[in-house]
């Protein structure tokens, strides 16, 4: 929590969602399925790219190449399949200039363990694993239609006119790069403590696709520690 303490979350629900994103980043290789995370900001300079970069560092110490989100389904199929061919730990759609459109290939990537798609311009098909952490960010944009139950939104709002002029005491990216193993270890320790305690589970809302695996390890351990359900913003989107 110290790492994300200076981010301007709109509500405590968004802070909880970020903790869930951190757990997802660490545990994604062992999870069959997991939702994507979208950081929505009210204005420029509020730290949305810094937050996605911080979350990504929990998944990998390597450089994460940021990319644009495709405007058409045809472009999306080509782009996402191409990215997944390299088995990346993270795919980051940075600085959206429109809402997250529900392209079929992206919906399938968030609800299937693998994709089998035809390579555009060729007759052959390729099979790729979808076991990557999907992130996105944008000002006042959000997931649409079916993506609203597949993409968890984290909202930032500094409630000032010029958030780019705000000052901060620490840089979470610098802290993570310097001591990433420590922070990853904290997540694993919490999960292990939860399992040692007998995997206590609270009464929470069911989330269909993500009930097994992701709910067990990225929701219940945090709720056990007194954190608001990290999936709350997802339920708010689909109500």
Tab-separated table of C-alpha atoms in Angstrom:
chain	number	residue	atom	x	y	z
A	1	UNK	CA	0.000	0.000	0.000
A	2	UNK	CA	2.938	2.352	0.565
A	3	UNK	CA	3.849	2.064	-3.114
A	4	UNK	CA	0.452	3.310	-4.279
A	5	UNK	CA	-0.270	5.682	-1.396
A	6	UNK	CA	0.281	8.902	-3.377
A	7	UNK	CA	-1.888	8.006	-6.366
A	8	UNK	CA	-5.115	10.012	-6.467
A	9	UNK	CA	-7.736	7.287	-6.475
A	10	UNK	CA	-11.310	8.466	-6.937
A	11	UNK	CA	-12.515	6.129	-4.161
A	12	UNK	CA	-11.263	3.350	-1.885
A	13	UNK	CA	-12.824	0.927	-4.380
A	14	UNK	CA	-10.245	2.039	-6.948
A	15	UNK	CA	-7.430	1.585	-4.433
A	16	UNK	CA	-8.673	-1.957	-3.722
A	17	UNK	CA	-8.864	-2.666	-7.455
A	18	UNK	CA	-5.226	-1.594	-7.790
A	19	UNK	CA	-4.176	-4.019	-5.057
A	20	UNK	CA	-6.093	-6.700	-6.949
A	21	UNK	CA	-4.234	-5.719	-10.119
A	22	UNK	CA	-0.911	-6.085	-8.303
A	23	UNK	CA	-1.877	-9.571	-7.121
A	24	UNK	CA	-2.992	-10.438	-10.654
A	25	UNK	CA	0.319	-9.228	-12.061
A	26	UNK	CA	2.324	-11.458	-9.722
A	27	UNK	CA	0.100	-14.530	-10.039
A	28	UNK	CA	-0.902	-14.300	-13.721
A	29	UNK	CA	1.435	-17.125	-14.877
A	30	UNK	CA	-0.408	-19.562	-12.586
A	31	UNK	CA	-3.941	-18.333	-13.357
A	32	UNK	CA	-5.876	-19.854	-16.240
A	33	UNK	CA	-7.915	-16.685	-16.695
A	34	UNK	CA	-7.879	-13.135	-15.355
A	35	UNK	CA	-9.640	-9.879	-16.196
A	36	UNK	CA	-7.861	-6.937	-17.787
A	37	UNK	CA	-7.328	-3.652	-15.930
A	38	UNK	CA	-8.076	-0.211	-17.316
A	39	UNK	CA	-6.840	2.977	-15.616
A	40	UNK	CA	-9.216	5.850	-16.300
A	41	UNK	CA	-8.187	9.402	-15.479
A	42	UNK	CA	-10.191	12.609	-15.350
A	43	UNK	CA	-7.400	14.683	-16.929
A	44	UNK	CA	-3.826	14.605	-18.188
A	45	UNK	CA	-0.831	14.416	-15.858
A	46	UNK	CA	-2.601	12.542	-13.083
A	47	UNK	CA	-0.385	9.443	-13.178
A	48	UNK	CA	-2.342	6.825	-15.131
A	49	UNK	CA	0.687	5.673	-17.160
A	50	UNK	CA	2.813	5.640	-14.011
A	51	UNK	CA	0.247	3.395	-12.332
A	52	UNK	CA	0.084	0.902	-15.215
A	53	UNK	CA	3.893	0.877	-15.377
A	54	UNK	CA	4.054	0.172	-11.633
A	55	UNK	CA	1.541	-2.681	-11.902
A	56	UNK	CA	3.441	-4.123	-14.877
A	57	UNK	CA	6.677	-4.208	-12.877
A	58	UNK	CA	5.084	-6.701	-10.495
A	59	UNK	CA	4.630	-9.021	-13.492
A	60	UNK	CA	8.039	-8.594	-15.082
A	61	UNK	CA	11.294	-6.769	-14.569
A	62	UNK	CA	11.715	-6.478	-18.343
A	63	UNK	CA	10.741	-3.442	-20.388
A	64	UNK	CA	7.060	-3.527	-21.362
A	65	UNK	CA	6.436	-2.164	-24.842
A	66	UNK	CA	3.331	-0.022	-24.900
A	67	UNK	CA	1.035	-0.197	-27.885
A	68	UNK	CA	-2.142	1.398	-29.232
A	69	UNK	CA	-5.548	-0.234	-29.025
A	70	UNK	CA	-6.857	-1.115	-32.470
A	71	UNK	CA	-9.844	0.736	-33.888
A	72	UNK	CA	-11.175	-2.178	-35.976
A	73	UNK	CA	-11.675	-5.866	-35.204
A	74	UNK	CA	-9.467	-6.856	-38.134
A	75	UNK	CA	-6.603	-4.712	-36.847
A	76	UNK	CA	-7.158	-6.025	-33.309
A	77	UNK	CA	-6.869	-9.654	-34.389
A	78	UNK	CA	-3.612	-8.976	-36.183
A	79	UNK	CA	-2.184	-6.875	-33.357
A	80	UNK	CA	-3.147	-9.034	-30.365
A	81	UNK	CA	-2.181	-12.334	-31.972
A	82	UNK	CA	1.145	-10.838	-33.042
A	83	UNK	CA	1.811	-9.589	-29.511
A	84	UNK	CA	0.869	-12.922	-27.917
A	85	UNK	CA	3.204	-14.856	-30.231
A	86	UNK	CA	6.088	-13.550	-28.102
A	87	UNK	CA	4.467	-14.825	-24.853
A	88	UNK	CA	4.706	-11.441	-23.111
A	89	UNK	CA	4.100	-11.081	-19.383
A	90	UNK	CA	2.197	-7.829	-20.011
A	91	UNK	CA	0.382	-6.159	-22.889
A	92	UNK	CA	-0.221	-2.462	-22.223
A	93	UNK	CA	-2.593	-0.421	-24.400
A	94	UNK	CA	-1.407	3.054	-23.468
A	95	UNK	CA	-3.123	6.442	-23.714
A	96	UNK	CA	-6.359	5.448	-25.467
A	97	UNK	CA	-7.977	8.019	-27.746
A	98	UNK	CA	-11.356	6.264	-27.651
A	99	UNK	CA	-13.341	3.808	-25.535
A	100	UNK	CA	-12.229	0.177	-25.334
A	101	UNK	CA	-14.229	-1.377	-28.154
A	102	UNK	CA	-15.354	-5.001	-27.645
A	103	UNK	CA	-13.312	-6.580	-30.434
A	104	UNK	CA	-13.968	-10.325	-30.611
A	105	UNK	CA	-10.316	-11.318	-30.325
A	106	UNK	CA	-9.865	-9.264	-27.140
A	107	UNK	CA	-13.001	-10.716	-25.539
A	108	UNK	CA	-11.766	-14.219	-26.367
A	109	UNK	CA	-8.312	-13.432	-24.988
A	110	UNK	CA	-9.890	-12.570	-21.633
A	111	UNK	CA	-12.115	-15.657	-21.423
A	112	UNK	CA	-10.031	-18.409	-23.081
A	113	UNK	CA	-6.709	-19.930	-22.103
A	114	UNK	CA	-5.534	-19.807	-25.716
A	115	UNK	CA	-6.442	-18.357	-29.088
A	116	UNK	CA	-6.391	-20.048	-32.448
A	117	UNK	CA	-6.593	-17.431	-35.143
A	118	UNK	CA	-5.871	-17.178	-38.838
A	119	UNK	CA	-2.911	-14.948	-39.630
A	120	UNK	CA	-4.218	-12.112	-41.770
A	121	UNK	CA	-2.972	-12.314	-45.322
A	122	UNK	CA	-2.108	-16.002	-44.957
A	123	UNK	CA	-4.024	-19.271	-45.005
A	124	UNK	CA	-2.367	-20.689	-41.885
A	125	UNK	CA	-3.643	-20.448	-38.327
A	126	UNK	CA	-1.601	-20.022	-35.168
A	127	UNK	CA	-2.324	-20.987	-31.565
A	128	UNK	CA	-1.159	-18.642	-28.803
A	129	UNK	CA	-1.466	-18.632	-25.026
A	130	UNK	CA	-3.452	-15.755	-23.527
A	131	UNK	CA	-1.674	-15.977	-20.172
A	132	UNK	CA	-0.630	-12.315	-20.142
A	133	UNK	CA	-1.664	-9.368	-17.999
A	134	UNK	CA	-3.677	-6.932	-20.133
A	135	UNK	CA	-3.527	-3.271	-19.098
A	136	UNK	CA	-4.872	-0.088	-20.661
A	137	UNK	CA	-5.218	3.576	-19.782
A	138	UNK	CA	-6.940	6.682	-21.080
A	139	UNK	CA	-8.567	9.967	-20.145
A	140	UNK	CA	-12.331	9.650	-19.651
A	141	UNK	CA	-12.548	6.466	-21.741
A	142	UNK	CA	-13.898	3.126	-20.563
A	143	UNK	CA	-14.653	-0.463	-21.637
A	144	UNK	CA	-17.825	-0.924	-23.690
A	145	UNK	CA	-20.524	-3.604	-23.886
A	146	UNK	CA	-19.242	-7.145	-23.117
A	147	UNK	CA	-15.871	-5.801	-21.997
A	148	UNK	CA	-17.561	-4.267	-18.965
A	149	UNK	CA	-17.590	-7.716	-17.333
A	150	UNK	CA	-14.066	-8.547	-18.478
A	151	UNK	CA	-12.146	-5.325	-17.750
A	152	UNK	CA	-11.790	-3.892	-14.249
A	153	UNK	CA	-11.637	-0.094	-14.220
A	154	UNK	CA	-9.453	1.903	-11.812
A	155	UNK	CA	-10.377	5.603	-11.711
A	156	UNK	CA	-7.920	8.371	-10.802
A	157	UNK	CA	-9.131	11.865	-9.910
A	158	UNK	CA	-6.891	14.469	-8.263
A	159	UNK	CA	-9.786	16.946	-7.984
A	160	UNK	CA	-7.526	19.844	-9.010
A	161	UNK	CA	-7.341	21.841	-12.252
A	162	UNK	CA	-3.696	21.094	-13.069
A	163	UNK	CA	-2.725	17.667	-11.668
A	164	UNK	CA	0.529	17.732	-13.664
A	165	UNK	CA	1.803	20.364	-11.197
A	166	UNK	CA	1.333	18.172	-8.132
A	167	UNK	CA	4.489	17.041	-6.329
A	168	UNK	CA	5.230	13.605	-4.887
A	169	UNK	CA	7.602	12.267	-2.252
A	170	UNK	CA	8.498	9.000	-3.975
A	171	UNK	CA	8.473	7.262	-7.343
A	172	UNK	CA	6.980	3.737	-7.134
A	173	UNK	CA	8.733	2.698	-10.341
A	174	UNK	CA	12.137	3.550	-8.884
A	175	UNK	CA	11.280	1.642	-5.689
A	176	UNK	CA	10.096	-1.411	-7.639
A	177	UNK	CA	13.112	-1.492	-9.924
A	178	UNK	CA	15.430	-1.283	-6.923
A	179	UNK	CA	13.697	-3.973	-4.861
A	180	UNK	CA	11.213	-5.814	-7.059
A	181	UNK	CA	11.857	-9.217	-5.448
A	182	UNK	CA	10.853	-7.824	-2.051
A	183	UNK	CA	7.514	-6.480	-3.258
A	184	UNK	CA	6.674	-9.603	-5.250
A	185	UNK	CA	7.557	-11.626	-2.161
A	186	UNK	CA	5.061	-9.640	-0.089
A	187	UNK	CA	2.227	-10.688	-2.399
A	188	UNK	CA	3.277	-14.338	-2.270
A	189	UNK	CA	3.583	-14.176	1.523
A	190	UNK	CA	0.028	-12.860	1.852
A	191	UNK	CA	-1.335	-15.629	-0.363
A	192	UNK	CA	0.625	-18.234	1.583
A	193	UNK	CA	-0.654	-16.835	4.890
A	194	UNK	CA	-4.219	-17.003	3.585
A	195	UNK	CA	-3.725	-20.638	2.552
A	196	UNK	CA	-2.100	-21.476	5.911
A	197	UNK	CA	-5.129	-19.956	7.643
A	198	UNK	CA	-7.310	-22.484	5.830
A	199	UNK	CA	-8.293	-20.362	2.811
A	200	UNK	CA	-11.043	-18.401	4.613
A	201	UNK	CA	-13.650	-17.072	2.179
A	202	UNK	CA	-16.179	-14.321	2.707
A	203	UNK	CA	-19.610	-14.224	1.113
A	204	UNK	CA	-19.004	-12.320	-2.117
A	205	UNK	CA	-20.711	-11.891	-5.453
A	206	UNK	CA	-20.046	-14.526	-8.085
A	207	UNK	CA	-18.095	-13.506	-11.163
A	208	UNK	CA	-18.766	-16.323	-13.645
A	209	UNK	CA	-15.605	-16.595	-15.799
A	210	UNK	CA	-13.231	-15.593	-13.009
A	211	UNK	CA	-14.730	-17.489	-10.056
A	212	UNK	CA	-11.974	-20.118	-9.941
A	213	UNK	CA	-8.312	-19.177	-9.567
A	214	UNK	CA	-8.456	-15.414	-9.881
A	215	UNK	CA	-11.193	-14.984	-7.267
A	216	UNK	CA	-9.439	-17.413	-4.909
A	217	UNK	CA	-6.055	-15.739	-5.015
A	218	UNK	CA	-6.652	-12.121	-6.068
A	219	UNK	CA	-9.867	-11.370	-4.153
A	220	UNK	CA	-10.183	-13.574	-1.069
A	221	UNK	CA	-6.700	-12.980	0.478
A	222	UNK	CA	-7.189	-9.203	0.277
A	223	UNK	CA	-10.734	-9.351	1.634
A	224	UNK	CA	-9.370	-11.545	4.463
A	225	UNK	CA	-7.018	-8.659	5.331
A	226	UNK	CA	-9.893	-6.186	5.490
A	227	UNK	CA	-9.561	-4.688	1.999
A	228	UNK	CA	-12.702	-3.868	0.015
A	229	UNK	CA	-13.480	-6.550	-2.591
A	230	UNK	CA	-11.059	-5.749	-5.475
A	231	UNK	CA	-13.784	-6.683	-7.975
A	232	UNK	CA	-16.282	-4.095	-6.716
A	233	UNK	CA	-15.748	-1.676	-9.605
A	234	UNK	CA	-16.383	-4.503	-12.075
A	235	UNK	CA	-19.760	-5.233	-10.496
A	236	UNK	CA	-20.588	-1.522	-10.581
A	237	UNK	CA	-19.876	-1.487	-14.335
A	238	UNK	CA	-22.258	-4.321	-15.152
A	239	UNK	CA	-25.150	-3.269	-12.925
